[in-house]
Short mmCIF file of C-alpha atoms and ligand atoms in Angstrom, two decimals:
data_model
loop_
_atom_site.label_atom_id
_atom_site.label_comp_id
_atom_site.label_asym_id
_atom_site.label_seq_id
_atom_site.Cartn_x
_atom_site.Cartn_y
_atom_site.Cartn_z
CA MET C 1 -27.56 -12.86 -96.49
CA SER C 2 -26.57 -12.41 -99.88
CA LEU C 3 -23.50 -14.67 -99.80
CA MET C 4 -23.85 -16.17 -103.17
CA VAL C 5 -25.26 -18.20 -106.06
CA VAL C 6 -25.89 -21.61 -105.02
CA SER C 7 -25.84 -24.63 -107.50
CA MET C 8 -29.13 -25.90 -108.06
CA ALA C 9 -27.72 -29.14 -107.04
CA CYS C 10 -26.77 -28.00 -103.51
CA VAL C 11 -30.55 -26.35 -103.55
CA GLY C 12 -32.77 -28.03 -100.32
CA PHE C 13 -29.43 -28.86 -99.10
CA PHE C 14 -29.49 -26.42 -95.89
CA LEU C 15 -32.81 -24.91 -97.11
CA VAL C 16 -34.01 -27.57 -94.16
CA GLN C 17 -32.57 -25.67 -91.65
CA ARG C 18 -32.53 -22.24 -92.93
CA ALA C 19 -36.61 -22.65 -93.61
CA CYS C 20 -37.66 -22.64 -89.77
CA PRO C 21 -38.13 -19.53 -87.84
CA HIS C 22 -36.29 -19.41 -84.28
CA MET C 23 -38.79 -21.14 -82.38
CA GLY C 24 -40.81 -23.67 -83.85
CA GLY C 25 -44.88 -22.54 -83.88
CA GLN C 26 -47.43 -23.20 -81.70
CA ASP C 27 -47.27 -27.16 -82.24
CA LYS C 28 -44.12 -27.62 -83.93
CA PRO C 29 -40.89 -28.14 -81.73
CA PHE C 30 -37.36 -26.02 -82.73
CA LEU C 31 -34.55 -28.61 -82.75
CA SER C 32 -31.06 -27.47 -82.18
CA ALA C 33 -27.75 -28.65 -82.77
CA TRP C 34 -25.19 -27.26 -80.14
CA PRO C 35 -22.08 -26.32 -80.69
CA SER C 36 -22.46 -26.49 -84.06
CA ALA C 37 -24.13 -28.88 -86.73
CA VAL C 38 -20.75 -29.34 -88.09
CA VAL C 39 -18.70 -32.03 -86.41
CA PRO C 40 -15.56 -33.31 -86.25
CA ARG C 41 -15.59 -36.96 -86.30
CA GLY C 42 -14.63 -38.40 -82.65
CA GLY C 43 -16.26 -34.95 -81.51
CA HIS C 44 -19.76 -34.12 -79.75
CA VAL C 45 -22.80 -33.16 -81.06
CA THR C 46 -25.87 -32.37 -78.86
CA LEU C 47 -29.35 -32.08 -79.89
CA ARG C 48 -32.12 -30.13 -78.29
CA CYS C 49 -35.87 -29.70 -78.67
CA HIS C 50 -37.55 -26.81 -77.65
CA TYR C 51 -41.27 -27.12 -77.22
CA ARG C 52 -44.00 -24.35 -76.11
CA GLY C 53 -40.77 -22.13 -74.84
CA GLY C 54 -38.98 -24.54 -73.09
CA PHE C 55 -37.40 -28.14 -73.02
CA ASN C 56 -39.76 -31.08 -72.98
CA ASN C 57 -39.44 -34.74 -73.54
CA PHE C 58 -39.25 -35.42 -76.78
CA MET C 59 -38.14 -38.23 -79.26
CA LEU C 60 -35.97 -38.20 -82.00
CA TYR C 61 -36.30 -39.16 -85.90
CA LYS C 62 -33.51 -39.66 -88.53
CA GLU C 63 -34.45 -39.22 -91.97
CA ASP C 64 -32.96 -42.97 -93.19
CA ARG C 65 -35.24 -44.32 -90.48
CA ILE C 66 -38.28 -41.66 -91.08
CA HIS C 67 -40.95 -41.61 -88.59
CA VAL C 68 -39.22 -44.19 -86.31
CA PRO C 69 -37.54 -42.98 -83.41
CA ILE C 70 -34.02 -43.72 -83.86
CA PHE C 71 -34.16 -45.10 -79.86
CA HIS C 72 -36.98 -47.44 -79.99
CA GLY C 73 -39.12 -44.82 -78.90
CA ARG C 74 -36.54 -43.48 -76.24
CA ILE C 75 -37.94 -40.47 -74.35
CA PHE C 76 -35.28 -37.56 -74.10
CA GLN C 77 -35.23 -35.44 -71.42
CA GLU C 78 -34.08 -31.72 -72.55
CA SER C 79 -31.12 -32.88 -75.08
CA PHE C 80 -29.29 -35.59 -76.22
CA LYS C 81 -25.32 -35.61 -76.91
CA MET C 82 -23.82 -37.96 -79.39
CA SER C 83 -20.32 -38.61 -78.65
CA PRO C 84 -17.88 -39.71 -79.53
CA VAL C 85 -19.40 -39.14 -83.28
CA THR C 86 -18.53 -41.21 -86.25
CA PRO C 87 -20.08 -40.87 -90.05
CA ALA C 88 -23.21 -43.16 -89.13
CA HIS C 89 -24.44 -39.99 -87.21
CA ALA C 90 -24.30 -37.84 -90.35
CA GLY C 91 -27.97 -37.22 -91.55
CA THR C 92 -31.11 -35.27 -91.17
CA TYR C 93 -32.86 -35.28 -87.58
CA THR C 94 -36.28 -34.01 -86.52
CA CYS C 95 -37.94 -34.28 -83.52
CA ARG C 96 -41.63 -34.33 -81.55
CA GLY C 97 -42.39 -32.57 -78.12
CA SER C 98 -44.23 -34.42 -75.72
CA HIS C 99 -47.74 -32.91 -76.26
CA PRO C 100 -50.43 -34.75 -73.76
CA HIS C 101 -53.08 -33.07 -75.09
CA SER C 102 -52.74 -34.52 -79.11
CA PRO C 103 -54.16 -37.90 -79.70
CA THR C 104 -50.75 -39.48 -80.23
CA GLY C 105 -49.28 -37.42 -77.00
CA TRP C 106 -46.37 -35.88 -79.38
CA SER C 107 -45.98 -33.03 -81.30
CA ALA C 108 -45.87 -32.58 -84.97
CA PRO C 109 -42.28 -33.29 -86.37
CA SER C 110 -39.64 -30.25 -85.55
CA ASN C 111 -37.94 -28.32 -88.21
CA PRO C 112 -34.69 -30.67 -89.64
CA VAL C 113 -31.60 -30.35 -88.82
CA VAL C 114 -28.40 -31.56 -90.73
CA ILE C 115 -25.80 -33.46 -89.12
CA MET C 116 -22.43 -32.86 -91.13
CA VAL C 117 -19.48 -35.21 -89.71
CA THR C 118 -15.94 -33.81 -90.86
CA GLY C 119 -12.61 -35.55 -90.93
CA ASN C 120 -13.65 -38.70 -93.55
CA HIS C 121 -11.21 -37.42 -96.50
CA ARG C 122 -8.51 -35.50 -96.84
CA LYS C 123 -8.41 -32.20 -96.34
CA PRO C 124 -9.04 -29.59 -99.47
CA SER C 125 -7.04 -26.38 -100.41
CA LEU C 126 -8.50 -23.30 -100.12
CA LEU C 127 -7.35 -19.66 -102.35
CA ALA C 128 -8.44 -16.19 -102.40
CA HIS C 129 -8.53 -14.73 -106.53
CA PRO C 130 -7.03 -12.18 -106.46
CA GLY C 131 -5.78 -12.40 -102.91
CA PRO C 132 -7.53 -12.50 -99.50
CA VAL C 133 -7.33 -8.57 -98.87
CA VAL C 134 -10.56 -7.38 -100.45
CA LYS C 135 -11.77 -3.68 -100.84
CA SER C 136 -15.30 -2.78 -99.46
CA GLY C 137 -17.79 -3.68 -101.95
CA GLU C 138 -15.48 -5.62 -104.17
CA ARG C 139 -15.89 -9.40 -104.70
CA VAL C 140 -13.66 -12.28 -104.02
CA ILE C 141 -13.67 -15.80 -105.63
CA LEU C 142 -12.70 -18.47 -102.77
CA GLN C 143 -11.53 -21.55 -104.63
CA CYS C 144 -11.95 -24.73 -102.95
CA TRP C 145 -10.13 -27.77 -104.63
CA SER C 146 -8.62 -31.42 -104.23
CA ASP C 147 -7.16 -34.26 -105.89
CA ILE C 148 -10.02 -36.15 -104.71
CA MET C 149 -13.03 -36.11 -106.85
CA PHE C 150 -15.73 -34.50 -104.59
CA GLU C 151 -18.85 -34.23 -105.62
CA HIS C 152 -19.87 -30.92 -103.43
CA PHE C 153 -17.88 -28.56 -101.51
CA PHE C 154 -19.11 -26.57 -99.15
CA LEU C 155 -17.73 -23.21 -97.33
CA GLN C 156 -18.37 -22.32 -93.93
CA THR C 157 -17.43 -19.12 -91.80
CA GLU C 158 -16.32 -19.08 -87.95
CA GLU C 159 -19.53 -17.69 -87.42
CA ILE C 160 -21.33 -21.35 -86.59
CA SER C 161 -24.75 -19.85 -86.66
CA LYS C 162 -24.69 -18.97 -90.82
CA ASP C 163 -25.60 -22.06 -92.79
CA PRO C 164 -22.45 -23.45 -94.89
CA LEU C 165 -22.30 -22.63 -98.69
CA CYS C 166 -22.91 -25.59 -100.87
CA LEU C 167 -21.64 -25.99 -104.71
CA VAL C 168 -21.08 -28.86 -107.34
CA GLY C 169 -17.57 -29.66 -107.74
CA GLN C 170 -16.16 -29.09 -111.49
CA ILE C 171 -13.51 -31.88 -112.18
CA HIS C 172 -11.02 -30.89 -114.55
CA ASP C 173 -7.30 -32.22 -115.23
CA GLY C 174 -7.57 -34.74 -112.79
CA VAL C 175 -8.92 -32.04 -109.20
CA SER C 176 -12.09 -31.04 -108.47
CA LYS C 177 -13.10 -27.56 -107.29
CA ALA C 178 -15.38 -24.97 -106.94
CA ASN C 179 -15.37 -21.46 -106.37
CA PHE C 180 -17.50 -19.49 -104.33
CA SER C 181 -17.78 -16.16 -105.15
CA ILE C 182 -18.18 -13.95 -102.07
CA GLY C 183 -19.24 -10.14 -102.34
CA PRO C 184 -20.21 -7.44 -102.85
CA MET C 185 -17.67 -7.46 -99.58
CA THR C 186 -19.20 -5.72 -96.08
CA PRO C 187 -17.71 -6.38 -92.47
CA ALA C 188 -20.04 -9.05 -92.23
CA LEU C 189 -18.85 -11.09 -94.75
CA ALA C 190 -14.86 -10.81 -93.71
CA GLY C 191 -13.42 -13.43 -91.76
CA THR C 192 -12.19 -16.95 -91.09
CA TYR C 193 -13.31 -19.35 -93.83
CA ARG C 194 -12.86 -22.97 -94.06
CA CYS C 195 -13.94 -25.52 -97.01
CA TYR C 196 -14.76 -28.76 -96.89
CA GLY C 197 -15.64 -31.77 -99.75
CA SER C 198 -17.91 -34.73 -99.81
CA ILE C 199 -17.85 -37.51 -102.21
CA PRO C 200 -21.29 -39.03 -103.54
CA HIS C 201 -23.92 -40.28 -102.11
CA SER C 202 -22.36 -39.87 -98.82
CA PRO C 203 -23.29 -35.84 -98.85
CA TYR C 204 -23.16 -35.46 -95.33
CA GLU C 205 -20.06 -37.03 -94.60
CA TRP C 206 -17.34 -34.26 -95.18
CA SER C 207 -14.00 -34.72 -95.74
CA ALA C 208 -10.93 -32.69 -92.98
CA SER C 209 -11.38 -29.12 -92.98
CA SER C 210 -9.37 -27.12 -95.29
CA ASP C 211 -6.37 -24.94 -93.75
CA PRO C 212 -8.48 -21.22 -92.19
CA LEU C 213 -8.31 -18.73 -94.68
CA ASP C 214 -8.83 -15.21 -93.09
CA ILE C 215 -10.47 -12.75 -95.40
CA VAL C 216 -10.02 -9.29 -94.55
CA ILE C 217 -12.12 -6.13 -95.77
CA THR C 218 -10.32 -2.86 -96.38
CA GLY C 219 -11.53 0.76 -97.05
CA LEU C 220 -13.47 1.55 -93.79
CA TYR C 221 -11.71 3.88 -92.13
CA GLU C 222 -8.78 7.03 -94.01
CA LYS C 223 -5.94 5.63 -94.96
CA PRO C 224 -2.54 5.61 -93.01
CA SER C 225 0.80 7.20 -94.51
CA LEU C 226 3.61 5.04 -95.03
CA SER C 227 7.44 6.28 -95.61
CA ALA C 228 11.30 4.45 -95.78
CA GLN C 229 13.80 5.19 -93.97
CA PRO C 230 16.87 6.15 -94.82
CA GLY C 231 14.57 6.48 -98.09
CA PRO C 232 12.78 4.61 -100.82
CA THR C 233 16.10 4.28 -102.87
CA VAL C 234 19.01 2.46 -100.81
CA GLN C 235 22.00 0.06 -101.34
CA ALA C 236 21.74 -3.43 -101.47
CA GLY C 237 22.51 -4.52 -97.91
CA GLU C 238 21.56 -1.69 -96.73
CA ASN C 239 18.94 -1.66 -93.45
CA VAL C 240 15.32 -0.40 -94.25
CA THR C 241 12.33 0.48 -92.28
CA LEU C 242 9.12 1.20 -93.28
CA SER C 243 7.30 3.31 -90.90
CA CYS C 244 3.33 3.35 -90.99
CA SER C 245 1.45 6.34 -89.34
CA SER C 246 -1.97 7.76 -88.76
CA ARG C 247 -3.29 10.47 -86.70
CA ARG C 248 -5.89 7.67 -85.98
CA SER C 249 -5.35 5.73 -82.74
CA PHE C 250 -4.95 2.74 -84.87
CA TYR C 251 -4.53 -0.57 -82.51
CA MET C 252 -2.34 -2.50 -85.29
CA TYR C 253 -0.85 -1.78 -88.61
CA HIS C 254 -0.17 -4.00 -91.54
CA LEU C 255 2.32 -4.35 -94.09
CA SER C 256 2.17 -6.27 -97.32
CA ARG C 257 4.28 -6.50 -100.41
CA GLU C 258 3.00 -6.82 -103.57
CA GLY C 259 2.91 -10.43 -104.78
CA GLU C 260 3.15 -11.83 -101.38
CA ALA C 261 0.20 -13.89 -99.63
CA ARG C 262 1.36 -12.90 -96.27
CA GLU C 263 1.22 -9.70 -94.07
CA CYS C 264 3.06 -8.77 -91.70
CA ARG C 265 1.92 -6.59 -88.59
CA LEU C 266 3.12 -4.74 -85.58
CA PRO C 267 1.13 -2.86 -82.69
CA ALA C 268 0.62 1.09 -83.58
CA VAL C 269 2.92 3.02 -81.00
CA PRO C 270 1.55 6.66 -80.00
CA LYS C 271 4.12 9.30 -80.46
CA VAL C 272 4.74 12.79 -78.88
CA ASN C 273 3.16 14.60 -82.08
CA GLY C 274 0.42 12.78 -81.44
CA THR C 275 0.60 10.00 -84.43
CA PHE C 276 0.32 6.62 -84.08
CA GLN C 277 3.31 4.63 -85.48
CA ALA C 278 4.75 1.13 -86.61
CA ASP C 279 8.25 0.58 -87.80
CA PHE C 280 8.79 -2.34 -89.44
CA PRO C 281 12.70 -3.03 -90.25
CA LEU C 282 12.69 -4.81 -93.09
CA GLY C 283 16.64 -5.22 -92.46
CA PRO C 284 19.04 -5.47 -95.03
CA VAL C 285 17.53 -5.58 -98.44
CA THR C 286 18.65 -7.25 -101.27
CA HIS C 287 15.78 -6.98 -103.72
CA GLY C 288 12.66 -3.95 -104.17
CA GLY C 289 9.20 -4.21 -103.70
CA THR C 290 6.03 -2.25 -103.87
CA TYR C 291 4.93 -2.08 -100.31
CA ARG C 292 1.44 -0.79 -98.83
CA CYS C 293 0.07 -0.42 -95.12
CA PHE C 294 -3.20 -0.67 -93.24
CA GLY C 295 -4.35 -0.21 -89.85
CA SER C 296 -6.98 -1.59 -87.84
CA PHE C 297 -8.87 -2.08 -84.35
CA PRO C 298 -9.08 -4.70 -82.31
CA GLU C 299 -12.81 -4.91 -82.85
CA PRO C 300 -14.39 -6.06 -85.34
CA PRO C 301 -11.20 -7.96 -86.50
CA TYR C 302 -10.96 -8.48 -90.19
CA VAL C 303 -11.54 -4.74 -91.22
CA TRP C 304 -8.90 -2.70 -92.58
CA SER C 305 -8.44 0.82 -93.21
CA ASN C 306 -7.86 2.38 -96.62
CA SER C 307 -4.65 1.22 -98.01
CA SER C 308 -1.75 3.54 -97.74
CA ASP C 309 -0.19 5.08 -100.89
CA PRO C 310 1.86 2.16 -102.89
CA LEU C 311 5.68 2.79 -101.60
CA LEU C 312 8.08 1.34 -104.40
CA VAL C 313 11.05 0.27 -102.21
CA SER C 314 13.90 0.34 -104.60
CA VAL C 315 17.56 -1.20 -104.46
CA THR C 316 20.77 0.10 -106.26
CA GLY C 317 23.78 -1.27 -106.53
CA ASN C 318 22.33 -5.18 -106.90
CA PRO C 319 20.59 -5.48 -110.70
CA SER C 320 20.18 -9.26 -110.04
CA ASN C 321 17.99 -9.32 -107.21
CA ASN C 322 15.85 -6.47 -108.54
CA TRP C 323 13.19 -9.44 -109.59
CA PRO C 324 14.86 -10.15 -112.62
CA SER C 325 13.63 -10.95 -116.06
CA PRO C 326 14.62 -14.76 -116.89
CA THR C 327 14.89 -13.90 -120.62
CA GLU C 328 18.55 -12.01 -119.72
CA PRO C 329 20.18 -14.33 -117.14
CA SER C 330 23.50 -13.78 -118.55
CA SER C 331 23.87 -10.26 -118.50
CA LYS C 332 23.26 -10.33 -115.00
CA SER C 333 25.97 -13.10 -114.03
CA GLY C 334 28.79 -10.63 -115.61
CA ASN C 335 28.99 -8.17 -112.98
CA PRO C 336 31.83 -8.91 -110.85
CA ARG C 337 31.15 -5.89 -108.93
CA HIS C 338 27.88 -6.82 -108.09
CA LEU C 339 29.58 -10.07 -107.38
CA HIS C 340 31.71 -8.43 -104.46
CA VAL C 341 28.90 -6.36 -102.88
CA LEU C 342 26.99 -9.11 -102.33
CA ILE C 343 29.62 -11.65 -101.06
CA GLY C 344 30.66 -8.79 -98.39
CA ILE C 345 26.98 -8.51 -96.89
CA SER C 346 26.40 -12.45 -97.50
CA VAL C 347 26.65 -14.67 -94.28
CA VAL C 348 28.19 -17.32 -96.56
CA LYS C 349 30.35 -19.73 -94.51
CA ILE C 350 32.78 -20.71 -97.01
CA PRO C 351 36.07 -18.98 -96.90
CA PHE C 352 35.67 -16.28 -99.54
CA THR C 353 38.64 -17.37 -101.77
CA ILE C 354 37.64 -21.13 -102.20
CA LEU C 355 34.05 -19.47 -103.10
CA LEU C 356 35.39 -16.94 -105.66
CA PHE C 357 37.03 -19.66 -107.49
CA PHE C 358 34.28 -21.99 -107.63
CA LEU C 359 31.92 -19.07 -108.81
CA LEU C 360 33.93 -18.13 -111.88
CA HIS C 361 34.31 -21.93 -112.37
CA ARG C 362 30.88 -22.57 -112.13
CA TRP C 363 29.65 -18.94 -114.31
CA CYS C 364 30.82 -19.97 -117.69
CA SER C 365 29.92 -23.68 -117.74
CA ASN C 366 26.21 -23.47 -116.16
CA LYS C 367 24.69 -19.99 -117.35
CA LYS C 368 21.28 -21.66 -118.63
CA ASN C 369 20.10 -22.65 -115.05
CA ALA C 370 20.43 -18.86 -113.89
CA ALA C 371 17.00 -18.32 -115.69
CA VAL C 372 15.25 -20.50 -113.66
CA MET C 373 17.36 -19.76 -110.50
CA ASP C 374 16.47 -16.34 -110.82
CA GLN C 375 12.85 -16.66 -110.98
CA GLU C 376 12.87 -17.73 -107.45
CA PRO C 377 12.22 -15.27 -104.61
CA ALA C 378 15.38 -14.59 -102.11
CA GLY C 379 15.54 -16.31 -99.56
CA ASN C 380 17.35 -17.98 -96.43
CA ARG C 381 19.63 -20.61 -98.93
CA THR C 382 22.84 -21.90 -97.77
CA VAL C 383 25.49 -23.01 -99.97
CA ASN C 384 26.09 -26.58 -100.04
CA ARG C 385 28.89 -28.07 -101.85
CA GLU C 386 27.84 -31.45 -102.47
CA ASP C 387 24.85 -30.13 -104.65
CA SER C 388 26.90 -27.05 -105.75
CA ASP C 389 26.40 -28.23 -109.47
CA GLU C 390 23.08 -27.77 -109.64
CA GLN C 391 23.60 -24.03 -108.63
CA ASP C 392 24.69 -20.81 -110.52
CA PRO C 393 26.67 -17.50 -109.05
CA GLN C 394 23.10 -15.80 -108.49
CA GLU C 395 21.94 -17.86 -106.27
CA VAL C 396 24.91 -18.13 -104.08
CA SER C 397 24.58 -14.29 -103.84
CA TYR C 398 21.38 -14.75 -102.11
CA ALA C 399 22.92 -17.43 -98.96
C1 NAG Y 1 -12.31 -20.66 -110.88
O1 NAG Y 1 -11.74 -19.16 -110.78
C2 NAG Y 1 -10.03 -18.69 -111.00
C3 NAG Y 1 -10.14 -17.25 -110.66
O2 NAG Y 1 -10.96 -16.21 -110.32
C4 NAG Y 1 -10.59 -18.38 -112.96
O3 NAG Y 1 -9.52 -18.77 -112.99
C5 NAG Y 1 -10.83 -20.61 -112.66
O4 NAG Y 1 -10.87 -20.39 -114.39
C6 NAG Y 1 -12.14 -20.28 -111.78
N1 NAG Y 1 -12.81 -21.90 -112.02
C7 NAG Y 1 -14.17 -22.19 -112.58
C8 NAG Y 1 -14.07 -23.92 -112.61
O5 NAG Y 1 -15.08 -21.44 -112.54
C1 NAG Y 2 -11.10 5.06 -98.99
O1 NAG Y 2 -10.39 5.51 -100.68
C2 NAG Y 2 -11.48 5.01 -101.79
C3 NAG Y 2 -10.71 5.49 -102.71
O2 NAG Y 2 -9.67 6.04 -102.85
C4 NAG Y 2 -12.40 6.82 -101.09
O3 NAG Y 2 -13.49 6.67 -102.34
C5 NAG Y 2 -12.87 6.38 -99.74
O4 NAG Y 2 -14.24 7.72 -99.56
C6 NAG Y 2 -12.13 6.18 -98.45
N1 NAG Y 2 -12.19 5.85 -97.44
C7 NAG Y 2 -12.23 6.45 -96.53
C8 NAG Y 2 -13.01 5.97 -95.19
O5 NAG Y 2 -11.53 7.39 -96.26
C1 NAG Y 3 20.91 -3.42 -89.63
O1 NAG Y 3 20.55 -3.60 -88.41
C2 NAG Y 3 20.73 -4.95 -88.06
C3 NAG Y 3 19.97 -4.74 -86.59
O2 NAG Y 3 19.16 -4.10 -86.44
C4 NAG Y 3 22.50 -4.41 -87.10
O3 NAG Y 3 22.90 -5.48 -86.47
C5 NAG Y 3 23.51 -4.55 -88.86
O4 NAG Y 3 24.55 -4.05 -88.28
C6 NAG Y 3 22.51 -3.01 -89.76
N1 NAG Y 3 23.31 -3.39 -90.68
C7 NAG Y 3 23.65 -2.25 -91.41
C8 NAG Y 3 24.37 -2.31 -92.62
O5 NAG Y 3 23.43 -1.01 -91.18
C1 NAG Y 4 5.93 12.08 -85.70
O1 NAG Y 4 6.91 11.77 -85.15
C2 NAG Y 4 7.59 10.36 -85.36
C3 NAG Y 4 8.60 10.08 -84.66
O2 NAG Y 4 8.47 10.48 -83.12
C4 NAG Y 4 7.80 10.66 -86.85
O3 NAG Y 4 8.71 9.42 -87.19
C5 NAG Y 4 6.92 11.54 -87.87
O4 NAG Y 4 7.42 11.42 -89.07
C6 NAG Y 4 6.15 12.79 -87.10
N1 NAG Y 4 5.08 12.59 -87.55
C7 NAG Y 4 4.65 14.04 -87.93
C8 NAG Y 4 3.19 14.09 -89.18
O5 NAG Y 4 4.96 15.06 -87.66
#
């Protein structure tokens, strides 16, 4: 795997695992950890020592007591299950298989296996730069960071057979972080990633897992087309539906809005004219945006088509909601017509007259807050009369 550059301090960390062939040589057993060498605290892991193509009696060794059987010469048959796993189980293991013809009765030591125990520190955060949707052949930076001063960071895919990647953390401004550069992007690199951190002197005792991050590759199939009903330019509050369609029998469509990390998805529905389409109802729109859609199949997951041509949805009759510039707040608050339109479409629970009175009152006294408020995206806000002193007309209009 041409995954990435591994920092010098991490070299040797996982090489021990990678160096081994799938099976041991004639005189070398093969030690494996199942289901994974990365084990949550309290979970379980089974070590198996394969020797001469089968399971044999074996002895286990742990690095911190090298060449000393950890269980006082106890002989295991086929496998050894550790459960519940504690941080003391973290470390490097080898095994020797039973070999009656050797002078000692035992084979040479197997490949080493490193057992990592997770859940020992708070989870770090994992982010994708510039984003989790990556064009085929491009690179993406997966940044793992924490306010715990981790010495090492580890990045792992869902595919447990792949070794985790390791980087030394850079400490800056009270956070430690590491940038994992992934790419050039191929379908094999797409998938779910998680990261972990470890503190100095305990490299095998990892933090809890970061939240999972899905990395998607695009550009593998031809682009679908994206259109808007009734059209790309609408009145504020008008219902808009975006339709993504293709002649190709995509299974799922994904709609993303520029500047937003999350996308929505809907199954593709076959139409009588032979196209496959999904209709994304945006509902009554209050602000514009640039949208793109992608098609995908159930297998392989995380592999999407080329992006549709971008579609700019713009909203008229409502200047304040078009991602306003924070430098001109007052020009937007002084438009009674737009206020009227907005109140008409809003789900404001306060009677209109009280609201209007309140708005007119706030209007003149609190314009300076408008710049700050305007930067927040429209959401499901409610008008709260208790904290209304902190609000301004712009914000009420989103309610
Ligand atoms: C990590 O990557 C981000 C985004 O590309 C960049 O802004 C940041 O400076 C990088 N940090 C380090 C420590 O390399
Ligand atoms: C995806 O788009 C790129 C750039 O526009 C183009 O070169 C490539 O052929 C497209 N791929 C497919 C499968 O249509
Ligand atoms: C928008 O669509 C919703 C649900 O489809 C409907 O209840 C509502 O009346 C529509 N609004 C307008 C202004 O057409
Ligand atoms: C196919 O039909 C759907 C609705 O049935 C329509 O929205 C779409 O524009 C049509 N596409 C073509 C290429 O005619």
